[in-house]
PDB file of C-alpha atoms in Angstrom:
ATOM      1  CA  UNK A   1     107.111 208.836 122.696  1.00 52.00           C
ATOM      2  CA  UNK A   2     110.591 208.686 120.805  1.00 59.00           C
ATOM      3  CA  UNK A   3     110.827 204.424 119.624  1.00 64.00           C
ATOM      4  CA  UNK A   4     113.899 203.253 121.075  1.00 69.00           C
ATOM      5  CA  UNK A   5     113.913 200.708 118.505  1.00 82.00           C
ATOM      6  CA  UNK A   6     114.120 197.598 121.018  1.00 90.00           C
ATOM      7  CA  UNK A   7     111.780 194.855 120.582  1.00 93.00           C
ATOM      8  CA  UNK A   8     110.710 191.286 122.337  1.00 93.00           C
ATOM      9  CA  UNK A   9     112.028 188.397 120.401  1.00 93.00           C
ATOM     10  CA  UNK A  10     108.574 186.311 121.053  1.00 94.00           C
ATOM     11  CA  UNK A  11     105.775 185.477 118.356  1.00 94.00           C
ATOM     12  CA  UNK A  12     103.642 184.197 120.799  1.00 95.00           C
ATOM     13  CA  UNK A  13     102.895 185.625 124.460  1.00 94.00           C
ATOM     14  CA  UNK A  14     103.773 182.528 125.574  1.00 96.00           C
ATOM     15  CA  UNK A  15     107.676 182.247 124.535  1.00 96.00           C
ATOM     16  CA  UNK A  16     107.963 185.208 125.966  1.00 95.00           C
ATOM     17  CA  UNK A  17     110.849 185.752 128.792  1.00 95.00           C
ATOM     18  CA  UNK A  18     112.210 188.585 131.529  1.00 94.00           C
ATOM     19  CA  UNK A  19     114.218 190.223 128.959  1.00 93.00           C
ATOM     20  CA  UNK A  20     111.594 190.627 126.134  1.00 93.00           C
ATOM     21  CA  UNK A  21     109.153 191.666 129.562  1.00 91.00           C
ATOM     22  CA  UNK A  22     111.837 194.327 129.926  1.00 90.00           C
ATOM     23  CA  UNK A  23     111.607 195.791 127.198  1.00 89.00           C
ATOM     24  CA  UNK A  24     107.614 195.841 127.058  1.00 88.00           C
ATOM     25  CA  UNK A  25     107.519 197.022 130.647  1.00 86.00           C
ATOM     26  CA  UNK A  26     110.244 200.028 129.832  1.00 85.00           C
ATOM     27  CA  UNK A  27     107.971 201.038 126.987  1.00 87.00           C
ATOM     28  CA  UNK A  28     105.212 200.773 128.709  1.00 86.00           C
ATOM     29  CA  UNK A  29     106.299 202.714 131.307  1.00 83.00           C
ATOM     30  CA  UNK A  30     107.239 205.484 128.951  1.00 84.00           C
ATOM     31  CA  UNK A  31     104.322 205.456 126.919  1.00 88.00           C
ATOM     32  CA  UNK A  32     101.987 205.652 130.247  1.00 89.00           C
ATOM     33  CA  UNK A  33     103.691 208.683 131.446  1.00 89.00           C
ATOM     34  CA  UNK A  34     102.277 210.463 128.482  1.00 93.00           C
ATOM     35  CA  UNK A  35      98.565 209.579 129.134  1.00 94.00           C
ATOM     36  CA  UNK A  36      97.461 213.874 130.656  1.00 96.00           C
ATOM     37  CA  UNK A  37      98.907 214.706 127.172  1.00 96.00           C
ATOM     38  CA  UNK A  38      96.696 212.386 125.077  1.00 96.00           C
ATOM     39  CA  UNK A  39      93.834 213.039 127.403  1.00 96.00           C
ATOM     40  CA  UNK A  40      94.452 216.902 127.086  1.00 97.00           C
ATOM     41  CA  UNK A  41      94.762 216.410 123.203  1.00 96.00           C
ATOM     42  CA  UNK A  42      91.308 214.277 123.150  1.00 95.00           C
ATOM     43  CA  UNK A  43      89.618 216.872 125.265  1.00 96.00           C
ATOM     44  CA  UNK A  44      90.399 219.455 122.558  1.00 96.00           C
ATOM     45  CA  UNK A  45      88.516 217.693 120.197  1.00 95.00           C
ATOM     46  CA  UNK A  46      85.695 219.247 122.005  1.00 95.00           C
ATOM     47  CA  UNK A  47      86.281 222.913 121.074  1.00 95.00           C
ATOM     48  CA  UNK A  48      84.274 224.212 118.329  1.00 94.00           C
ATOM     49  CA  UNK A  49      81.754 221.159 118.386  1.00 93.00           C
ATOM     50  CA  UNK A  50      78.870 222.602 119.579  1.00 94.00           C
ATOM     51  CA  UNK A  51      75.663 219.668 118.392  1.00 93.00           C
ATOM     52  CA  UNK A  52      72.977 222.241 118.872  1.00 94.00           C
ATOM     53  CA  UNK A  53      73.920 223.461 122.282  1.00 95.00           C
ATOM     54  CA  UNK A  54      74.549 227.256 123.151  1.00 97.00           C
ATOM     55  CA  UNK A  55      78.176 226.876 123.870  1.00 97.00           C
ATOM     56  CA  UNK A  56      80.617 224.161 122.681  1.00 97.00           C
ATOM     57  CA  UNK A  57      81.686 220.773 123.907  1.00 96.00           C
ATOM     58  CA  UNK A  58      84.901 222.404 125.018  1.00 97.00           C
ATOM     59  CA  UNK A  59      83.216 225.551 126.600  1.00 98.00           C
ATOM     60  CA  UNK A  60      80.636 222.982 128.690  1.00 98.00           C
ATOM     61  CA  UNK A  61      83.669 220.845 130.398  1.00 98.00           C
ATOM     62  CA  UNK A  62      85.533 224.201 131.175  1.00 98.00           C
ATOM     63  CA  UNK A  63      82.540 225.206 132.585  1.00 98.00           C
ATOM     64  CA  UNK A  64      81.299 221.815 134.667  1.00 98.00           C
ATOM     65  CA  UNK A  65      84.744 221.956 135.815  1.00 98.00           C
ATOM     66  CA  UNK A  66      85.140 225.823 136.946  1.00 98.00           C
ATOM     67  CA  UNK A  67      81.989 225.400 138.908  1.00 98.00           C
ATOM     68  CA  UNK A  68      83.071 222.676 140.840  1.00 98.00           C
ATOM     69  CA  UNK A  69      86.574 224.241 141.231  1.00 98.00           C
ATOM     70  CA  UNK A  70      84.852 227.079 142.527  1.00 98.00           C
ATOM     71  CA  UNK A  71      82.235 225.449 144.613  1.00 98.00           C
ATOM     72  CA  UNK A  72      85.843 223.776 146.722  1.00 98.00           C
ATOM     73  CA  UNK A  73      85.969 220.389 145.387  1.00 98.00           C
ATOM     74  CA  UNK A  74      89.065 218.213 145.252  1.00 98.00           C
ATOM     75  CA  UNK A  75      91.330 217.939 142.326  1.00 98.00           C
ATOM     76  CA  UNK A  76      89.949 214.426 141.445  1.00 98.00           C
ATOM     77  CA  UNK A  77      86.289 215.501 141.238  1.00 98.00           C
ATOM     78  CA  UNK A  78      87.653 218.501 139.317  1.00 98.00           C
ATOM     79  CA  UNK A  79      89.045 216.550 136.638  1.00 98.00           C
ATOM     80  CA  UNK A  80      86.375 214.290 136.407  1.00 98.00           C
ATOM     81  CA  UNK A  81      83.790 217.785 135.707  1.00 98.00           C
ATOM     82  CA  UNK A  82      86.233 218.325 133.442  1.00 98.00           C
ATOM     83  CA  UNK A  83      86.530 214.863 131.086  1.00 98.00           C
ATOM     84  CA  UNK A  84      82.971 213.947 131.801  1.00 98.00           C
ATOM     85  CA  UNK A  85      81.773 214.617 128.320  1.00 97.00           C
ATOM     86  CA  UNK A  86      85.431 213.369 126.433  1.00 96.00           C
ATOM     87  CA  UNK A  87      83.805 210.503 125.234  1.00 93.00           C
ATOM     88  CA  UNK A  88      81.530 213.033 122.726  1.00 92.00           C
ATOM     89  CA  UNK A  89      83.473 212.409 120.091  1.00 90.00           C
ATOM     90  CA  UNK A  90      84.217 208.647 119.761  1.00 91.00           C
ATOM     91  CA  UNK A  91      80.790 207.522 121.797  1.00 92.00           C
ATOM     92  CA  UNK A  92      78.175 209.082 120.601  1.00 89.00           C
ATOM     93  CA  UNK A  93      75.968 206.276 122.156  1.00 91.00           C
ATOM     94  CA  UNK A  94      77.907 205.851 125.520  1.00 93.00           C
ATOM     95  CA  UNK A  95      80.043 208.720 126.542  1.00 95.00           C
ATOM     96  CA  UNK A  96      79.556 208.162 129.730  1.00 95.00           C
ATOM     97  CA  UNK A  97      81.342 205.102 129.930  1.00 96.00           C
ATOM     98  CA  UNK A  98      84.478 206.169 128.089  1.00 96.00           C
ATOM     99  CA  UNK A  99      84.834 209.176 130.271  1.00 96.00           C
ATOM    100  CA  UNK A 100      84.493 206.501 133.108  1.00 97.00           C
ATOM    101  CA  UNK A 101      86.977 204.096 131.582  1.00 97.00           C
ATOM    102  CA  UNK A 102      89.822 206.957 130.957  1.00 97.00           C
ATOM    103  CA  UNK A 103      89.372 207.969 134.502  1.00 98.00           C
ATOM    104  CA  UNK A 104      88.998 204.821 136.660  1.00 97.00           C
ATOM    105  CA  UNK A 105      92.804 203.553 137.620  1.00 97.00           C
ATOM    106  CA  UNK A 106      93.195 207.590 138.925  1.00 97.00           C
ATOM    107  CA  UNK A 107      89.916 208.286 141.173  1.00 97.00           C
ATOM    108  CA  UNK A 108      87.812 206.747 143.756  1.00 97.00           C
ATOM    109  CA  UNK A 109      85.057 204.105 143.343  1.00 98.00           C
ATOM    110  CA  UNK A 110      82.494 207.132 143.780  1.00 98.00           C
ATOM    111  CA  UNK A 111      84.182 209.550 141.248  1.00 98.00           C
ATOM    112  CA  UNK A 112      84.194 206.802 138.688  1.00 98.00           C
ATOM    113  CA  UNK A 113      80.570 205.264 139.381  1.00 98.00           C
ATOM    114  CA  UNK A 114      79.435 209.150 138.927  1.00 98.00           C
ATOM    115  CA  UNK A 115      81.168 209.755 135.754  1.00 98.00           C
ATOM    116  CA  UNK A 116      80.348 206.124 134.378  1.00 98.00           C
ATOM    117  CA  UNK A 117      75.955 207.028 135.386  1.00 98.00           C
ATOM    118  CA  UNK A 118      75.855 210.970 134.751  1.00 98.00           C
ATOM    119  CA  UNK A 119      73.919 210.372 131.547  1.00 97.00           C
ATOM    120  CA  UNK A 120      71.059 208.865 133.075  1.00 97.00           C
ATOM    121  CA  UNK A 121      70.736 211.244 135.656  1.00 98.00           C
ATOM    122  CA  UNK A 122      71.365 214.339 133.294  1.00 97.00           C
ATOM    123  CA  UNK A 123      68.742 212.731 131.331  1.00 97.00           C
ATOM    124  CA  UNK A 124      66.357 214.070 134.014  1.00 98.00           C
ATOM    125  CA  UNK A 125      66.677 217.399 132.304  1.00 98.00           C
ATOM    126  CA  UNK A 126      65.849 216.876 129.287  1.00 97.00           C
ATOM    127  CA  UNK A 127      64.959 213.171 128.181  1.00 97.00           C
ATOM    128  CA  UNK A 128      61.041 213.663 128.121  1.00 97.00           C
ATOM    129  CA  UNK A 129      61.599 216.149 125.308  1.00 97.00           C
ATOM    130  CA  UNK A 130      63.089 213.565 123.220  1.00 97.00           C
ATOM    131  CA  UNK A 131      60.384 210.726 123.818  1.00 97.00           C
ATOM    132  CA  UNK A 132      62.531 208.896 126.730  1.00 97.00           C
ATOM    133  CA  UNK A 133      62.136 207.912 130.710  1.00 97.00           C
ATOM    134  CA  UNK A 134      63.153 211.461 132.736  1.00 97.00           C
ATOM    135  CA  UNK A 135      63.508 209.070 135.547  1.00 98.00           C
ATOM    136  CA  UNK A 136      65.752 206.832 133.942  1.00 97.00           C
ATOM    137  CA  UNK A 137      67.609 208.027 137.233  1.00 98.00           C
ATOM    138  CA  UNK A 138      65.706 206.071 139.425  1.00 98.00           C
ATOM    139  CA  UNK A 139      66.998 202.824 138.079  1.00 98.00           C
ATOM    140  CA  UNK A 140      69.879 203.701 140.299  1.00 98.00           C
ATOM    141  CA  UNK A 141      67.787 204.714 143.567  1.00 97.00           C
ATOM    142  CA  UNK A 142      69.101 203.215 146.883  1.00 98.00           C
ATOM    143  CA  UNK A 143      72.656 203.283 145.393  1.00 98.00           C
ATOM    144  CA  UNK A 144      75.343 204.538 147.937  1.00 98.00           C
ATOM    145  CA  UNK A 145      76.638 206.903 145.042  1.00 98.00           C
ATOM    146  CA  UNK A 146      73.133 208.038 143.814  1.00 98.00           C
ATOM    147  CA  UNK A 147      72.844 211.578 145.633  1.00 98.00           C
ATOM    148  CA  UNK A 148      76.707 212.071 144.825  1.00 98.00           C
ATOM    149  CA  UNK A 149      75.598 211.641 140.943  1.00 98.00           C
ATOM    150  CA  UNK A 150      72.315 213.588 141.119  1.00 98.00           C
ATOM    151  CA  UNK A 151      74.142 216.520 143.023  1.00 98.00           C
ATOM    152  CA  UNK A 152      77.319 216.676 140.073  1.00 98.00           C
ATOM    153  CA  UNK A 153      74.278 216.742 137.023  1.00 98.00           C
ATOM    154  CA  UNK A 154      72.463 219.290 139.451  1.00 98.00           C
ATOM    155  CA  UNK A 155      75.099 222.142 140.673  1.00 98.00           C
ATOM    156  CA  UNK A 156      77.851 221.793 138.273  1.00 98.00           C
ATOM    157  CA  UNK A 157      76.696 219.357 134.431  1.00 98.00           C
ATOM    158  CA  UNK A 158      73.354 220.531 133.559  1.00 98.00           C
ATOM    159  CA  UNK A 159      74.086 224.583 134.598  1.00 98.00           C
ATOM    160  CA  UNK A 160      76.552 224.777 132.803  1.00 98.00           C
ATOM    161  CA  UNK A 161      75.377 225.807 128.932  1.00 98.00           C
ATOM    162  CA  UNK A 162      75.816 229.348 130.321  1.00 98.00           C
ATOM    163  CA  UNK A 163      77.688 231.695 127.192  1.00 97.00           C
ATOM    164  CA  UNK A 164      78.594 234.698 129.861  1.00 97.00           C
ATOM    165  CA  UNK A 165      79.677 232.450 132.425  1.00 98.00           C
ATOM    166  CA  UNK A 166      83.273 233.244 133.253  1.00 98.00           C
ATOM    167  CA  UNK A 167      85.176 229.870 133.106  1.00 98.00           C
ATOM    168  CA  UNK A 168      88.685 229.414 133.771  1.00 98.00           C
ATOM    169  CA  UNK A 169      90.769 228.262 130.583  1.00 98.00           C
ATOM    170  CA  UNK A 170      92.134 224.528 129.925  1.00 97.00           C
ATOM    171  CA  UNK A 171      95.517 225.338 131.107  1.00 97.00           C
ATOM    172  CA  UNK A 172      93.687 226.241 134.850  1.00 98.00           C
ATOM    173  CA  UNK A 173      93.106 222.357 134.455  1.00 98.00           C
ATOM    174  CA  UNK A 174      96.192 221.122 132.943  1.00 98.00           C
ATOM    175  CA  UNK A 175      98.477 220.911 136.482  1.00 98.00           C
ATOM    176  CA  UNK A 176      95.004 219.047 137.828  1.00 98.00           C
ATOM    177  CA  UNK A 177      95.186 216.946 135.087  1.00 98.00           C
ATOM    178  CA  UNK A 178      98.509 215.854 135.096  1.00 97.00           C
ATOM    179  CA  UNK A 179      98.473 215.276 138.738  1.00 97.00           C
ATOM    180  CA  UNK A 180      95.545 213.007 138.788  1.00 97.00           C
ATOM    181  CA  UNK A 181      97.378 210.957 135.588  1.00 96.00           C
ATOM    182  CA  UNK A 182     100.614 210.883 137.408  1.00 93.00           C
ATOM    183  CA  UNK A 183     100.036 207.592 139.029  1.00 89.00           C
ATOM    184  CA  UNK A 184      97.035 205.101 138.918  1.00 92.00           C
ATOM    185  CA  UNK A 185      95.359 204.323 142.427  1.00 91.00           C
ATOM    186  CA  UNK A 186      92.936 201.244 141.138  1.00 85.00           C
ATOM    187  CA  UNK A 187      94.836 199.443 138.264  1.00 82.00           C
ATOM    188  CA  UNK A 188      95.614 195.827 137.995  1.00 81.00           C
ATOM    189  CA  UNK A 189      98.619 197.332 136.269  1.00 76.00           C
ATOM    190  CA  UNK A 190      99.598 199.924 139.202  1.00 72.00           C
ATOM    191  CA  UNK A 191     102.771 197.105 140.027  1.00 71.00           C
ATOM    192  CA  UNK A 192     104.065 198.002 136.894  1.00 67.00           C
ATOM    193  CA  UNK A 193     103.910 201.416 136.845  1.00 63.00           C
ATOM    194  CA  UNK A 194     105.437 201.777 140.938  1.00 65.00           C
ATOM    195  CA  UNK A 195     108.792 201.074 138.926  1.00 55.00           C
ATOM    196  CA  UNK A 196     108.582 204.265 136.156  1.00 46.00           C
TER     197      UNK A 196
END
């Protein structure tokens, strides 16, 4: 985003007054619009990174996210297949959660709580090889989301290390994306962004 060059006269948050909020909210406003291409730009931090796994960071989101395309789900659960795993590269410890964060103003409460627990229940898979709880799953049991988590790591996250599978590109995505960014659904900052 092009600096307009305006800027709030306050030092402290609380000298602040409608004009200086005008500014900050038309920035804002302009900055948040570009969010699908930062999130597109993240997401191709994945491509080439491949940690040991037969195909690449990049190649396992394309394909998480052509399976589910495929398989008829909505645009939302599409892009979340797609971004589950963005949070590779600056979580190594908690990926999960970033993916979660990025995506929770744009997707339902059972979208996000799926993206936020699909480690532990991907863990299923392959945890007991690497001396930890398979069942670390079960932590979760009795959760209204629970079978809507262990069916995405089942159909779509941990089937999808396939190198001949046939996934559709990142640009398939990109409309998806940028219609699921266009306007946040469970914000405490959706007010300010029904004026941009």
């Amino acid at each position: 985003m092009e600096d307009s060059g305006e800027r709030a006269s306050f030092t402290a948050m609380s000298e602040g007054t409608q004009a200086d909020w005008n500014i900050i909210g038309g920035q804002f406003r302009g900055f948040a619009s570009g969010l699908a291409d930062r999130v597109m730009a993240h997401l191709r931090l994945l491509d080439g990174d491949f940690g040991g796994f037969p195909i690449d960071r990049m190649q396992h989101s394309l394909q998480t996210a052509t399976r589910a395309h495929r398989d008829g789900r909505g645009e939302d659960y599409v892009v979340m297949a797609l971004l589950h795993d963005i949070g590779d590269t600056l979580g190594s410890y908690n990926h999960p959660e970033i993916g979660a964060a990025i995506l929770k103003p744009f997707v339902s409460e059972e979208i996000h709580w799926i993206c936020q627990n699909h480690g532990a229940f991907q863990g299923y898979y392959f945890f007991h090889f690497l001396g930890m709880d398979r069942d670390a799953r079960d932590a979760f049991r009795g959760h209204p989301h629970y079978a809507a988590c262990e069916e995405f790591c089942a159909k779509y996250d941990q089937a999808a290390f396939d190198p001949d599978y046939d996934s559709e590109p990142l640009e398939f995505f990109e409309p998806m994306v940028r219609r699921v960014f266009a306007r946040p659904i469970n914000s405490m900052y959706a007010k300010a962004a029904e004026t941009a």
